[in-house]
Every structure is written in C-alpha cells, then in structure tokens.
mmCIF file of C-alpha atoms in Angstrom:
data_model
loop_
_atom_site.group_PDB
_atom_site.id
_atom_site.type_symbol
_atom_site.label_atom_id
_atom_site.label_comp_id
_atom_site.label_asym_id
_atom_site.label_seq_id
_atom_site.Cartn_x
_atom_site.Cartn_y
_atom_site.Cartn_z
ATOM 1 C CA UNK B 1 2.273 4.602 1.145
ATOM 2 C CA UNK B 2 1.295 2.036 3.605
ATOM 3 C CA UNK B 3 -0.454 -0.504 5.553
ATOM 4 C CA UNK B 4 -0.032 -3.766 4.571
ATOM 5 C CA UNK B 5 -1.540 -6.975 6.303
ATOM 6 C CA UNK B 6 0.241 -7.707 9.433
ATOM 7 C CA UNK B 7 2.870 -10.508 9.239
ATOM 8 C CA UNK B 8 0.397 -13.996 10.575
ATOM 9 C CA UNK B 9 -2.983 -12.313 9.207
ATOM 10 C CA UNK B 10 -1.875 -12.835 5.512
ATOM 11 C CA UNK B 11 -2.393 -16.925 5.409
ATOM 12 C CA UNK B 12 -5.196 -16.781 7.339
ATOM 13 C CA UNK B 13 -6.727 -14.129 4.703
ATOM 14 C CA UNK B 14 -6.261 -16.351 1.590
ATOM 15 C CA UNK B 15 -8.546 -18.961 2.291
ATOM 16 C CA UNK B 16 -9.743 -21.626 -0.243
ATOM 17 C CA UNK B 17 -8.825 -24.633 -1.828
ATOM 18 C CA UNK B 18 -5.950 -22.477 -4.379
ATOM 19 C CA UNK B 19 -2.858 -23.403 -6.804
ATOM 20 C CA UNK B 20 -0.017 -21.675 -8.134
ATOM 21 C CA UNK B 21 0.372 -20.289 -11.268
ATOM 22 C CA UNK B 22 0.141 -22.543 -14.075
ATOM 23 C CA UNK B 23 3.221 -20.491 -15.683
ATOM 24 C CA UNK B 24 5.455 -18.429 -13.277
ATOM 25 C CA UNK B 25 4.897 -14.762 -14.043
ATOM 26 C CA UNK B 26 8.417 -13.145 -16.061
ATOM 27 C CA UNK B 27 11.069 -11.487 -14.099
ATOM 28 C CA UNK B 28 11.801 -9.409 -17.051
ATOM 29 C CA UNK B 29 9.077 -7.401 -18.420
ATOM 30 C CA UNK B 30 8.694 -5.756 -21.649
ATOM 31 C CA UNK B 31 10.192 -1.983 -21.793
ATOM 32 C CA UNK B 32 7.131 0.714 -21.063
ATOM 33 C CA UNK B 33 6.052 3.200 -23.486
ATOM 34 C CA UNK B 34 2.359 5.098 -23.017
ATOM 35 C CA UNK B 35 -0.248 2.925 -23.754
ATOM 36 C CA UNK B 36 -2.865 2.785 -26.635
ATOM 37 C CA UNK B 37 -5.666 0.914 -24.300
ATOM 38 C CA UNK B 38 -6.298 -0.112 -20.948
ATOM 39 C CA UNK B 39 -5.481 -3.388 -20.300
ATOM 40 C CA UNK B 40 -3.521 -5.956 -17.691
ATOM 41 C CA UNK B 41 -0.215 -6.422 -18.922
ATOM 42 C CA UNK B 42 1.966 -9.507 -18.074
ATOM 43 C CA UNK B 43 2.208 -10.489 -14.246
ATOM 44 C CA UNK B 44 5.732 -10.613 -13.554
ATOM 45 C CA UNK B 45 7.567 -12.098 -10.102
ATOM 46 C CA UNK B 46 10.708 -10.397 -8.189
ATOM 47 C CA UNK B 47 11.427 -14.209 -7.341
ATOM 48 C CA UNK B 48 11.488 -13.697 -4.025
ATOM 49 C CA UNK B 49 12.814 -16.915 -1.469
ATOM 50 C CA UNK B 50 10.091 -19.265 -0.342
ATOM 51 C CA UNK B 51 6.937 -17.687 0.799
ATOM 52 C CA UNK B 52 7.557 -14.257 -0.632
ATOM 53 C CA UNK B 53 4.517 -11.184 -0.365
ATOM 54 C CA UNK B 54 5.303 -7.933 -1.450
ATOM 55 C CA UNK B 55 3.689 -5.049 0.523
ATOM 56 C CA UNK B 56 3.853 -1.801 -0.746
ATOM 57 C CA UNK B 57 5.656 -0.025 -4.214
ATOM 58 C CA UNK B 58 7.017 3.550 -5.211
ATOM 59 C CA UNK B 59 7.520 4.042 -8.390
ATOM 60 C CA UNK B 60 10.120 6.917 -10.115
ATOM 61 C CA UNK B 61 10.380 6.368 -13.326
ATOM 62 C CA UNK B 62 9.633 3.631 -15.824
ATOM 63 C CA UNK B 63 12.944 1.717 -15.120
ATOM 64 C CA UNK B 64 13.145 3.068 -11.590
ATOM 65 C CA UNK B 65 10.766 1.008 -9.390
ATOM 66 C CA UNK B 66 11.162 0.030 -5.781
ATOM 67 C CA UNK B 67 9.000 -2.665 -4.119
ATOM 68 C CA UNK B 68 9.066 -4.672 0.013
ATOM 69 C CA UNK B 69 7.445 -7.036 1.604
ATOM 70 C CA UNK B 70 8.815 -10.464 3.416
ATOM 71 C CA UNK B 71 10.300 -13.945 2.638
ATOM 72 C CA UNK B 72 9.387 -17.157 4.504
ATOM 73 C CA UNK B 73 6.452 -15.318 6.189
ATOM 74 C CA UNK B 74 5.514 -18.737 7.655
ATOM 75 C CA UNK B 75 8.645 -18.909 10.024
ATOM 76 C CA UNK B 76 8.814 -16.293 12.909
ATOM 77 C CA UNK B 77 12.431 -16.740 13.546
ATOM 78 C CA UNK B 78 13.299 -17.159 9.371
ATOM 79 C CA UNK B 79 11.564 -14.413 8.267
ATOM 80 C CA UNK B 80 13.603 -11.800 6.668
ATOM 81 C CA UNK B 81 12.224 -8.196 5.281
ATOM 82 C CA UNK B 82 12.792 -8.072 1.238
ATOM 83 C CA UNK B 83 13.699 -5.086 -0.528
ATOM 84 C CA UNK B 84 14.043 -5.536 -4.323
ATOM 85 C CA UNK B 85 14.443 -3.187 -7.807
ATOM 86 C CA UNK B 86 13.526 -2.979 -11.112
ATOM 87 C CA UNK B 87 15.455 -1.327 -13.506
ATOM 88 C CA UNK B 88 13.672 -1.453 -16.534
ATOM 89 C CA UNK B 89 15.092 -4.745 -17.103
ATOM 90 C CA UNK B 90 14.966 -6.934 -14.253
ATOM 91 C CA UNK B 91 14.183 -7.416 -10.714
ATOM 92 C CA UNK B 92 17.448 -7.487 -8.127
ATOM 93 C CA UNK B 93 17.341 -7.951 -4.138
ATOM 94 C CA UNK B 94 18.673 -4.807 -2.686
ATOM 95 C CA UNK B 95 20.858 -4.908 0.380
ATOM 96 C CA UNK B 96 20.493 -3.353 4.304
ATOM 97 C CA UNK B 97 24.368 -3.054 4.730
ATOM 98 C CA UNK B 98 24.818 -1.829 8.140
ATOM 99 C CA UNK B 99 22.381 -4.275 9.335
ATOM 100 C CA UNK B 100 23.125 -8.112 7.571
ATOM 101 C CA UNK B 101 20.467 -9.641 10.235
ATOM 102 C CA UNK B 102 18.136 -7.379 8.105
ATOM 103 C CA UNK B 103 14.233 -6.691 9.420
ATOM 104 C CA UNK B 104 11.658 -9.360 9.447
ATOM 105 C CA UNK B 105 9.256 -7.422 7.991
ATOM 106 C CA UNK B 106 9.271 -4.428 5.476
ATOM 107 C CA UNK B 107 5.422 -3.034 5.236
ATOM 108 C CA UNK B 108 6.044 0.383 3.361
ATOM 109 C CA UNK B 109 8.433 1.651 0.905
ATOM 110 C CA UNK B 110 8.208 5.689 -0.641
ATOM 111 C CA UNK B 111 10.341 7.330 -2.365
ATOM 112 C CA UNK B 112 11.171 11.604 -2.099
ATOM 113 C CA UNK B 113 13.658 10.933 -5.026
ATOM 114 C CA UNK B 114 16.107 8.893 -7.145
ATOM 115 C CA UNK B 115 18.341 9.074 -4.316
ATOM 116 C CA UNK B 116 16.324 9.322 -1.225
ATOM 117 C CA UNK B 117 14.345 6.331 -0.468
ATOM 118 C CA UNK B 118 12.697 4.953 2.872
ATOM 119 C CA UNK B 119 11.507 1.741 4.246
ATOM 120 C CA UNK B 120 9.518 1.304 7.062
ATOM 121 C CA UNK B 121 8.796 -2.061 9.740
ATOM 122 C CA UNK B 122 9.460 -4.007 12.185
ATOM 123 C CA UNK B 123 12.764 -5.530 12.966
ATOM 124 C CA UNK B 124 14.077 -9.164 14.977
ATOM 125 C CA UNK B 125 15.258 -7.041 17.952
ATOM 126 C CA UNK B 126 11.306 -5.871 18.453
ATOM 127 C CA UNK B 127 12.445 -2.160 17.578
ATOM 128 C CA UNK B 128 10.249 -0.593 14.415
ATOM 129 C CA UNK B 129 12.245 -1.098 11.561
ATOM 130 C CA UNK B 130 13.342 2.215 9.579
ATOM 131 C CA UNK B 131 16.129 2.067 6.585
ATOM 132 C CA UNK B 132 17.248 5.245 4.337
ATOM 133 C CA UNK B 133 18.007 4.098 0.468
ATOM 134 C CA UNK B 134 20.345 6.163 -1.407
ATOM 135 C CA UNK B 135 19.563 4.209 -4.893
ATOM 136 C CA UNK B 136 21.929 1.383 -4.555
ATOM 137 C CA UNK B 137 21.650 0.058 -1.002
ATOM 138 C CA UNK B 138 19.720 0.763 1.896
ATOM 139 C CA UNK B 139 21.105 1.525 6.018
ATOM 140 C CA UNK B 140 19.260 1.209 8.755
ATOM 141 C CA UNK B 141 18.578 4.318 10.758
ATOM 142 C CA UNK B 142 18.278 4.450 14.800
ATOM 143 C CA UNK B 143 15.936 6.867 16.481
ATOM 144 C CA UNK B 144 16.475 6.803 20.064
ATOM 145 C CA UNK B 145 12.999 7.881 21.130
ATOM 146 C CA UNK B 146 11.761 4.782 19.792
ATOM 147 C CA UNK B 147 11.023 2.086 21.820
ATOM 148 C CA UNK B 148 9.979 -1.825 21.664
ATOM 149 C CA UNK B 149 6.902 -2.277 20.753
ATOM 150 C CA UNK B 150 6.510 0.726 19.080
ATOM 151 C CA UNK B 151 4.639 0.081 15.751
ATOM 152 C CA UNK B 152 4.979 1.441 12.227
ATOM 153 C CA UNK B 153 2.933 0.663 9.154
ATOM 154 C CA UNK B 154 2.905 3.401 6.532
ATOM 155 C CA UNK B 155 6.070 5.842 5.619
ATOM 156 C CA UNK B 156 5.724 8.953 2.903
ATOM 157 C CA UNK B 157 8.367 11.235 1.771
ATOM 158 C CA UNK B 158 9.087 14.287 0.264
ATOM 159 C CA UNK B 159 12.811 15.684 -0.284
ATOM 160 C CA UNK B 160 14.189 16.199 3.106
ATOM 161 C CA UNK B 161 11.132 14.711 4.620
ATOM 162 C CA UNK B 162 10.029 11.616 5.862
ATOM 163 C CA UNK B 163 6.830 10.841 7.548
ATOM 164 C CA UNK B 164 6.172 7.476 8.961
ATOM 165 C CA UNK B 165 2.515 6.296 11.265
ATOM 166 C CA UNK B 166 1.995 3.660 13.419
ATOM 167 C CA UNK B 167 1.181 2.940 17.039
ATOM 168 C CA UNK B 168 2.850 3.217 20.949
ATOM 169 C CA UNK B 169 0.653 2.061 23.468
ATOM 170 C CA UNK B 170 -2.633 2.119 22.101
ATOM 171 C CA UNK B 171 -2.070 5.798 20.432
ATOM 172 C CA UNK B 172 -1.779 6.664 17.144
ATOM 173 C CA UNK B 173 2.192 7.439 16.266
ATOM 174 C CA UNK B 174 3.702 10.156 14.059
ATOM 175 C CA UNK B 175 7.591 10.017 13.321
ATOM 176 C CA UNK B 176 8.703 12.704 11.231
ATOM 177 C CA UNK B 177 12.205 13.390 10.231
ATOM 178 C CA UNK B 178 13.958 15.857 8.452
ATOM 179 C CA UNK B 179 17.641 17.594 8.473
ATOM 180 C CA UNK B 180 18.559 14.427 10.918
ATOM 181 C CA UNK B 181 16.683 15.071 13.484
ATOM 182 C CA UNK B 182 13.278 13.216 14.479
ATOM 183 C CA UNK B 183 10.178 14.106 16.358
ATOM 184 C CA UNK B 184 7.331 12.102 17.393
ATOM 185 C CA UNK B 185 3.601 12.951 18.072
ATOM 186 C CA UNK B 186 1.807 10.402 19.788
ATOM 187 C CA UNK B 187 -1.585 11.444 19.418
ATOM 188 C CA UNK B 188 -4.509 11.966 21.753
ATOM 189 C CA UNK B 189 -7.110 8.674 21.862
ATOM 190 C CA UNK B 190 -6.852 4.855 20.835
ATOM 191 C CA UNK B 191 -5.822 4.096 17.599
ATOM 192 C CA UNK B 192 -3.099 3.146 15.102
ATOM 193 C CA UNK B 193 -1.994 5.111 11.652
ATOM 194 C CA UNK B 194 -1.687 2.478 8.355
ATOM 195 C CA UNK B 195 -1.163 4.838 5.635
ATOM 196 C CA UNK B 196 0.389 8.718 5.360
ATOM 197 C CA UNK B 197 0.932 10.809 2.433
ATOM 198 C CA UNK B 198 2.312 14.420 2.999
ATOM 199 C CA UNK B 199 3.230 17.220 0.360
ATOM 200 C CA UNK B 200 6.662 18.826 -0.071
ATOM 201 C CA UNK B 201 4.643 21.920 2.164
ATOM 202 C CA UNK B 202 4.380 19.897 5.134
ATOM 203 C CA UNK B 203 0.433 19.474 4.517
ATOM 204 C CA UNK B 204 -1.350 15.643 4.702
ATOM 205 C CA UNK B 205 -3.371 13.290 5.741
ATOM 206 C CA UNK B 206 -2.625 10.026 8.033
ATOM 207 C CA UNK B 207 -5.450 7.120 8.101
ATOM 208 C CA UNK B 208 -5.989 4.513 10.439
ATOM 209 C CA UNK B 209 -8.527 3.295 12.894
ATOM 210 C CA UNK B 210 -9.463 3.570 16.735
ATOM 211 C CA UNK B 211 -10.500 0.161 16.959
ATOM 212 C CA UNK B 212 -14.465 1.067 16.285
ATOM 213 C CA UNK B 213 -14.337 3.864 13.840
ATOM 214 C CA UNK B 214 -12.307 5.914 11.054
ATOM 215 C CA UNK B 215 -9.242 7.458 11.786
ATOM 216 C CA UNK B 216 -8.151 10.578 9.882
ATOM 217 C CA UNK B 217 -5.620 13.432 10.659
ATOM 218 C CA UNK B 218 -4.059 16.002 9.178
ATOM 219 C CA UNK B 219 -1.011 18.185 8.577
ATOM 220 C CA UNK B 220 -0.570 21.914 7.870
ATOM 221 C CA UNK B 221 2.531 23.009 8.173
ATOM 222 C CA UNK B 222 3.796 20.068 9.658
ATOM 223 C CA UNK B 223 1.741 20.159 13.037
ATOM 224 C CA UNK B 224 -0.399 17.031 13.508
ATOM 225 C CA UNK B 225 -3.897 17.394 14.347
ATOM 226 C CA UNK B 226 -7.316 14.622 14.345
ATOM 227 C CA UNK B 227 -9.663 15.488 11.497
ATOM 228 C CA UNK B 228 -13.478 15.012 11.726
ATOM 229 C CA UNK B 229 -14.166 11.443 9.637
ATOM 230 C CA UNK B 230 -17.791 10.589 9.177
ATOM 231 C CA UNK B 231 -19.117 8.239 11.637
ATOM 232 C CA UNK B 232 -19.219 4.714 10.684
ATOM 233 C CA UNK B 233 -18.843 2.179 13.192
ATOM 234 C CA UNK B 234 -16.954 -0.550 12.544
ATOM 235 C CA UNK B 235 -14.788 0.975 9.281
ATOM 236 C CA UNK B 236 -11.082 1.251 9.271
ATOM 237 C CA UNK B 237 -8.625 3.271 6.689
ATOM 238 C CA UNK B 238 -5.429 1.531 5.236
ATOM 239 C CA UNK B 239 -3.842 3.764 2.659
ATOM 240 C CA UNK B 240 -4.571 7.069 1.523
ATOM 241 C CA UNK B 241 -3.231 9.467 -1.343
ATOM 242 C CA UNK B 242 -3.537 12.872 -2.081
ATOM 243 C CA UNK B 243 -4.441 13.997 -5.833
ATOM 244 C CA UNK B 244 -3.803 17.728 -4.852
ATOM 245 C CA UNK B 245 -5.046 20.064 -1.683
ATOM 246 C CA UNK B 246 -8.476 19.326 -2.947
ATOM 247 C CA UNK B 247 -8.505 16.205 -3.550
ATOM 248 C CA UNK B 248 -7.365 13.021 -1.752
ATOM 249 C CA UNK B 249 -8.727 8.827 -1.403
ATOM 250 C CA UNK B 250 -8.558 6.627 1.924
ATOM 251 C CA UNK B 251 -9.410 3.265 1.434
ATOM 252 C CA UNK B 252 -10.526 0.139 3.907
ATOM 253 C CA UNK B 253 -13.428 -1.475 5.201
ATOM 254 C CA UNK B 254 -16.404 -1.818 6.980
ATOM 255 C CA UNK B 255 -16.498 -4.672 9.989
ATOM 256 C CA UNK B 256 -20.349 -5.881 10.000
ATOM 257 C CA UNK B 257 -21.879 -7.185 13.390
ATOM 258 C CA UNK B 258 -22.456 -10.442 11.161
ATOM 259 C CA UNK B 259 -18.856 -10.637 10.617
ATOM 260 C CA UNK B 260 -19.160 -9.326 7.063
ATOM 261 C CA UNK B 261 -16.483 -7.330 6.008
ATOM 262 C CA UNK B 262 -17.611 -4.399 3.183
ATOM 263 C CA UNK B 263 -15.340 -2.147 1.523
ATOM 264 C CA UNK B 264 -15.127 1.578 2.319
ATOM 265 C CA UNK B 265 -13.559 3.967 0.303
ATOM 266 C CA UNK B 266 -13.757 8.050 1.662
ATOM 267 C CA UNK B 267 -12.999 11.164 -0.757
ATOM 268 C CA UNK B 268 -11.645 14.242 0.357
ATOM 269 C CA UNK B 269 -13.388 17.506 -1.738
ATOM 270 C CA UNK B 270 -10.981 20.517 -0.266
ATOM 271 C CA UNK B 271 -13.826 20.600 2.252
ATOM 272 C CA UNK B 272 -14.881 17.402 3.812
ATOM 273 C CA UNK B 273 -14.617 13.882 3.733
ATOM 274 C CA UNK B 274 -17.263 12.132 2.150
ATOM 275 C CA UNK B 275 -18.053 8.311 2.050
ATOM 276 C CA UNK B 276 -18.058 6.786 -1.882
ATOM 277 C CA UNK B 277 -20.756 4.485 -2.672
ATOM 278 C CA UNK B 278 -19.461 1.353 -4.422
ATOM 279 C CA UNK B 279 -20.421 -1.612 -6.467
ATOM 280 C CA UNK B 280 -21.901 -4.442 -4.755
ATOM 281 C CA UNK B 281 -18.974 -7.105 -4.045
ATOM 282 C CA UNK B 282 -17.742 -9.029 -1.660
ATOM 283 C CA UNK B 283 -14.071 -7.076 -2.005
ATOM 284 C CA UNK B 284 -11.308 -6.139 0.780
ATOM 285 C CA UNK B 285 -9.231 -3.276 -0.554
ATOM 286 C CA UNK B 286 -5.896 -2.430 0.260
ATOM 287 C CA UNK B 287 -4.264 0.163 -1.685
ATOM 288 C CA UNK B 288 -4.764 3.188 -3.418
ATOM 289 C CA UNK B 289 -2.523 5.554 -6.010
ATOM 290 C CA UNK B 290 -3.691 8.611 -8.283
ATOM 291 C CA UNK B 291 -2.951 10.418 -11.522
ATOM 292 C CA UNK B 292 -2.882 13.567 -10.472
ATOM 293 C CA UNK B 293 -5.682 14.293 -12.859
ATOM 294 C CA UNK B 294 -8.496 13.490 -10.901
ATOM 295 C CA UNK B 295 -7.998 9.537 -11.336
ATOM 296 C CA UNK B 296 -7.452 7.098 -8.551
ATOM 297 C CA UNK B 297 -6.710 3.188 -8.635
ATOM 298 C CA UNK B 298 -7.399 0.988 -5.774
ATOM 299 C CA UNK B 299 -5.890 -2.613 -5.385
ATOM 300 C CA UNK B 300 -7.260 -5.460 -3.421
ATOM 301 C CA UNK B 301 -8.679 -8.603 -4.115
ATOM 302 C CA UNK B 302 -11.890 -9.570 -5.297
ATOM 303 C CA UNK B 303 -13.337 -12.953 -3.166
ATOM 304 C CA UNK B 304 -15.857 -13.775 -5.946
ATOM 305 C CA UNK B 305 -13.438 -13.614 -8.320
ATOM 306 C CA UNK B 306 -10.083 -14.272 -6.187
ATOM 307 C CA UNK B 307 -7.673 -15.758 -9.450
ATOM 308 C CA UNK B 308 -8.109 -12.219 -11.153
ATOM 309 C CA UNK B 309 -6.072 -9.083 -10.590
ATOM 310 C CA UNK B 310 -8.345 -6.915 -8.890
ATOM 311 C CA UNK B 311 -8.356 -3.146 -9.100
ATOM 312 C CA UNK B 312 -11.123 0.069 -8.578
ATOM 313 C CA UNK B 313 -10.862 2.860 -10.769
ATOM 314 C CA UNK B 314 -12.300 6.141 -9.745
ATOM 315 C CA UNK B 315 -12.655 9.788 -10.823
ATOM 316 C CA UNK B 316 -14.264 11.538 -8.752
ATOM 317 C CA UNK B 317 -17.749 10.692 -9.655
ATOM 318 C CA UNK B 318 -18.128 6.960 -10.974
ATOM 319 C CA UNK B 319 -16.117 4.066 -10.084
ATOM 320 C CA UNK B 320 -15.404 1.102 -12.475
ATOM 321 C CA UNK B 321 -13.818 -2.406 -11.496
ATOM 322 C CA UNK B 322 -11.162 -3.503 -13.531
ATOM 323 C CA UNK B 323 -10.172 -7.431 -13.473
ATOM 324 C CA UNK B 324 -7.601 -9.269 -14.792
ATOM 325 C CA UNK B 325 -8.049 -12.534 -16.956
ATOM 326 C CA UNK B 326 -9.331 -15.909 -15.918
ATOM 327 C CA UNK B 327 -7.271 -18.109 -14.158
ATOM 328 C CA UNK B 328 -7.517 -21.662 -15.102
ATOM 329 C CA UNK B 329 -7.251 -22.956 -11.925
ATOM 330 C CA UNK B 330 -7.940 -21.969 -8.566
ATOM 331 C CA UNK B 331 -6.021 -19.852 -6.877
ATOM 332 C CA UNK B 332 -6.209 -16.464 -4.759
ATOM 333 C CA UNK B 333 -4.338 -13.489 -5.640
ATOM 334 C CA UNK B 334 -4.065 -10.066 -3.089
ATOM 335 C CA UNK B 335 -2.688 -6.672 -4.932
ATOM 336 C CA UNK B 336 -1.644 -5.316 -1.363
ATOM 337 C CA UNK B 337 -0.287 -1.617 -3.113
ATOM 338 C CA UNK B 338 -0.624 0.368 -6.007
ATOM 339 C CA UNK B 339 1.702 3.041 -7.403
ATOM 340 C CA UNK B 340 1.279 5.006 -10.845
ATOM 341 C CA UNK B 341 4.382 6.038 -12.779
ATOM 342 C CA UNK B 342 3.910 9.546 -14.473
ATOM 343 C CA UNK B 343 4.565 9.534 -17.889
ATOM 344 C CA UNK B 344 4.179 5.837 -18.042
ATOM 345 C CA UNK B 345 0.443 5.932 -18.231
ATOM 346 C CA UNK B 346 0.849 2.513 -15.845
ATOM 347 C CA UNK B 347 -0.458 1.503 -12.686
ATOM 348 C CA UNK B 348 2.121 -0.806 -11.067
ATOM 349 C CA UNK B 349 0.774 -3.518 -8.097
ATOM 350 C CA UNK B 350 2.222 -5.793 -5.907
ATOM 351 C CA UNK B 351 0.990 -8.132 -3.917
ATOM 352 C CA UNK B 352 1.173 -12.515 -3.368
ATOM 353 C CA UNK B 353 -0.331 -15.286 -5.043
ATOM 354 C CA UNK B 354 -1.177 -18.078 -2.278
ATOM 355 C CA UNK B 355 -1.368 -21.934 -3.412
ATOM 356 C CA UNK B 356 -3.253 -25.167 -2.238
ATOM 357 C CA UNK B 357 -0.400 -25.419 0.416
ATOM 358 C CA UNK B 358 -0.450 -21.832 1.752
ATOM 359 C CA UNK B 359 2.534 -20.796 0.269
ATOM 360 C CA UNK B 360 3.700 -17.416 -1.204
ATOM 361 C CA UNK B 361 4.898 -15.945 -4.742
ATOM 362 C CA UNK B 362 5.312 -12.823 -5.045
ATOM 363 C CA UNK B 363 3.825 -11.042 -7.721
ATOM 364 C CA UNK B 364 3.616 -7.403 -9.583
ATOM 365 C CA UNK B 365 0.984 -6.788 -11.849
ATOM 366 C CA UNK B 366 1.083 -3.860 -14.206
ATOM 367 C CA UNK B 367 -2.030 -2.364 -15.123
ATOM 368 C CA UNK B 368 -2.269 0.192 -18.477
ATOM 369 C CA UNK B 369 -4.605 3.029 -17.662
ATOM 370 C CA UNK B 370 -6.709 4.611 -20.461
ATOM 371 C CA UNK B 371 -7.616 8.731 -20.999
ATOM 372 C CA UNK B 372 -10.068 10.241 -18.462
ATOM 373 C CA UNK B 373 -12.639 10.488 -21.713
ATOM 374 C CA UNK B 374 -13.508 6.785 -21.584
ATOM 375 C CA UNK B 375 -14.413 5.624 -18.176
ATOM 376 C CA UNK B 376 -17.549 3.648 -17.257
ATOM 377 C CA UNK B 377 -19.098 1.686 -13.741
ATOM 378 C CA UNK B 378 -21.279 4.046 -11.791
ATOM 379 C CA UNK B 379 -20.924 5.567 -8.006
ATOM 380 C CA UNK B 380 -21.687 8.578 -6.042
ATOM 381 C CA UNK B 381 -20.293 10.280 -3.205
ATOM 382 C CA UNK B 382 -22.586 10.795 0.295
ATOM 383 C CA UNK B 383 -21.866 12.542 3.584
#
C-alpha cells in the first residue's frame, strides 16, 4: 500500500473552521460477520497520543488488522511513528523493540502473512525507516545501501518479498528484498514512487509522479521498468492495487494552472492504462483497495461534504460515491487508506479527524460492501 500525506502537509490540508467528534468513535467494535447491506458501520479510534493520523492499513483476517501513521504530528522533535492492532476485540500499540527511539513517521504498512509484516518511513536519524513484524512486535531492519535522505512512501509484500518505492536524489527508488538480501533500482528520470503493489510472481505496478506528469512502472519477473501513462500534465498517482494481471486502479489528482486540484483515477485493462471519468466533485483521493472480483474502493475526503466518510466505489464500468452520515457539527475528516478483508465482505479505512484547533484523532471507519448485482453512479473509461 502506500503514500500517505507527508508529515507538515496534513494540517495545512484540513482547512476550515472544524470540531471534534461530538462522541469519540469506540475502540472496540462489534465482531464481523458478512454483511446483509452496504452501509458505514461505527467509526472506531486506535486512541492514539495527542495528534494521532493513521496512514495506511493491511488487513488479514477479520480479527487480524494492522494499521500506522504518527502521534504528535505537530512537534518535529516529539513525533513518534505509531504502529497499532486489532484483534477482533480491541486496538493495542505494537512495539519497535530493537529500536525504543522508534521512527517519526510510519507512512505504509502491508502484510505477506500472519507472520510477516512490514512498515515503511522515515526515521529521527534522517535514514528511511523500514521495520519487519513477526505478529507480535516489530524490529527495525538496516540496509546499508541506504542513505540519508533517501525517501520511502509505499511498501507491498508477498511471502518472502518485500517491495518498498520512494525517492534518492530526484529519482524514483525501488528497494526490494527477499532471502535477506536487498537491491535497489533507482530509476532513470525525475520522480518519486507513493504506492507499489507486486504479486507473489514478481509482476506489479509502482505509481508516483515526475513532478509534471503520471508516473507508472512495472514489474515482470522482478526487473523494474517505466510504463507508458497517458499524458496529463499536472496529475500525480498515490496508491495503486492490482485486482489480477488484467486488472489494476491508481489513484491521485490532477494540479490545475488555477490551482484547482481534480481527482484522477487510471484503470489498467491487461493492455493499457486508461483514464476513468468521474463524478463532478471537488474530492482529493488517497487510497485505493479491491475485491478481487472486479470491485475497487477508493478513500479520500470529500471538501463539499468534509464531516462524512468519503469513499468511490468502482467496477470497472460505473463509479458510485458512497458517504457516511451527517455530522452535526463541523469538522473535516481524511480516509488516507483503504484495505478489504476477504471473507469479511468489509472495507476497512483509516485516516484523522482534524478539530477547530488543528488537532488529530485518529480514526478507522469500516465500510460494509454490498454484491456486484446492485451497484449504481455512472462513469466511463477514456484513453
């Protein structure tokens, strides 16, 4: 998964005059069973420390979640990378325990099994931050041929995989790792990597941006390589996931001359990558997770509407937008990552709630998805 907001650009995002909840979200959330109807369930809250944003989820089973992000993402020299689990019951703080300074940021979290888990971000000694979960703690790991100021956003894995993008000078960055050893592949061109999802094969897809334009490459077999993207100045990628070899979603945005930020969402066909027309709103989108069958849920928030949960549904030829309930009072709320959890029938988010004072809850919203027969909103594809 991948690409969260960087660590000073999520206060400035929220905007508004905005309060917190009127009634903290649960820690504890009811137990998960297949559901009849699609509907938001109950927001719930890891109770992170002061100022706490969650930034990207993985999702095993239905009491096997994993979720990161940051406390006190005010303070440059107090922040502190979170990582936290549910276990079908309740929400605990996970330990780094070779590393009690910890990182200061955590911006991507996957999962290759029950037992295998990665986290990927940025550290207080200016090194990227990488840490290996074996399903009770996390360590940190050390690759030498990484350097300060080295950057990583995204991280995937697949058993005896791992995959994490980024940036080194300008260039996109590819760290793979597997059997203990590491390579990089710092690609040709400007650009940074956000988001990477790979296959147990070696085949995927890496999104990012080169500063003017979509950035896409791929894997087959594990070698690296830039992918023609259509050409739209000014759009950028953040998270991507693959449905299959033939199918695949990147999500992100468009930057407008007039400032105006629209939302761009590209789907991959087995062939090509095409652009998805969308409803008109004035949304940013973040995230993006699948079914497997031809189903795809995007998080984000929705500025019009900035007190709902905010999601996209899509499948392949319409897309519908799915929003939470009213909020009595004001308030903004960003689902920064989405994960769905097979058999579950449930789309899990996580994101922040921002107040009148600019500070942080953490939040996870749960979202129960409905049979591919019933889907409505409209939307086409184009080259």
């Amino acid at each position: 998964m991948t690409r969260r907001l960087p660590r000073r650009a999520l206060a400035l995002c929220a905007g508004g005059l905005l309060l917190p909840f009127l009634h903290a979200p649960a820690a504890h959330a009811d137990p998960v069973r297949p559901p009849a109807a699609e509907a938001w369930q109950a927001p719930a809250t890891a109770r992170l420390s002061s100022d706490g944003s969650l930034s990207d989820v993985a999702g095993i089973s239905a009491g096997n979640v994993w979720a990161v992000g940051q406390q006190s993402v005010w303070d440059v020299w107090q922040s502190r990378g979170a990582i936290t689990h549910w276990n079908g019951r309740t929400w605990t703080e996970v330990p780094i325990r070779n590393d009690p300074t910890g990182a200061g940021l955590l911006r991507s979290v996957a999962a290759a099994s029950a037992t295998e888990l990665w986290a990927v971000g940025e550290g207080h000694d200016g090194l990227p931050y990488l840490a290996r979960g074996d399903g009770s703690a996390f360590d940190r790991v050390t690759v030498d041929t990484l350097h300060v100021g080295d950057w990583l956003g995204g991280v995937a894995a697949v058993p005896d995989r791992v995959v994490a993008v980024g940036r080194r000078a300008r260039q996109p960055l590819i760290v793979t790792g597997s059997g203990g050893k590491w390579t990089l592949t710092a690609a040709e061109g400007r650009g940074t990597l956000y988001g990477v999802a790979v296959t147990a094969k070696g085949d995927g897809w890496a999104v990012g941006d080169t500063g003017g334009k979509p950035l896409i490459m791929r894997s087959s077999g594990g070698q690296w390589k830039s992918f023609p993207a259509p050409d739209i100045p000014g759009g950028y990628l953040r998270d991507v996931h693959l449905n299959g070899s033939r199918r695949a979603l990147a999500v992100g945005g468009v930057y407008r001359d007039s400032g105006q930020v629209v939302p761009l969402v590209l789907s991959w066909n087995g062939k090509k990558w095409s652009r998805v027309d969308l409803p008109d709103q004035d949304v940013r989108l973040y995230g993006v997770t699948g079914d497997r069958k031809n189903r795809f849920w995007i998080s984000g928030v929705d500025l019009a509407r900035p007190g709902e949960a905010f999601l996209l549904r899509y499948d392949g030829r319409k897309v519908k937008t799915l929003h939470g309930a009213p909020s009595p009072s004001p308030r903004t709320i960003r689902l920064q990552s989405a994960a769905y959890l097979p058999g579950t029938g449930t789309v899990w988010t996580v994101g922040h709630v921002v107040d009148g004072n600019g500070r942080y809850t953490d939040v996870i919203e749960r979202f129960a998805t409905k049979s591919p027969a019933d889907q409505g909103g409209s939307a086409r594809s184009r080259s």
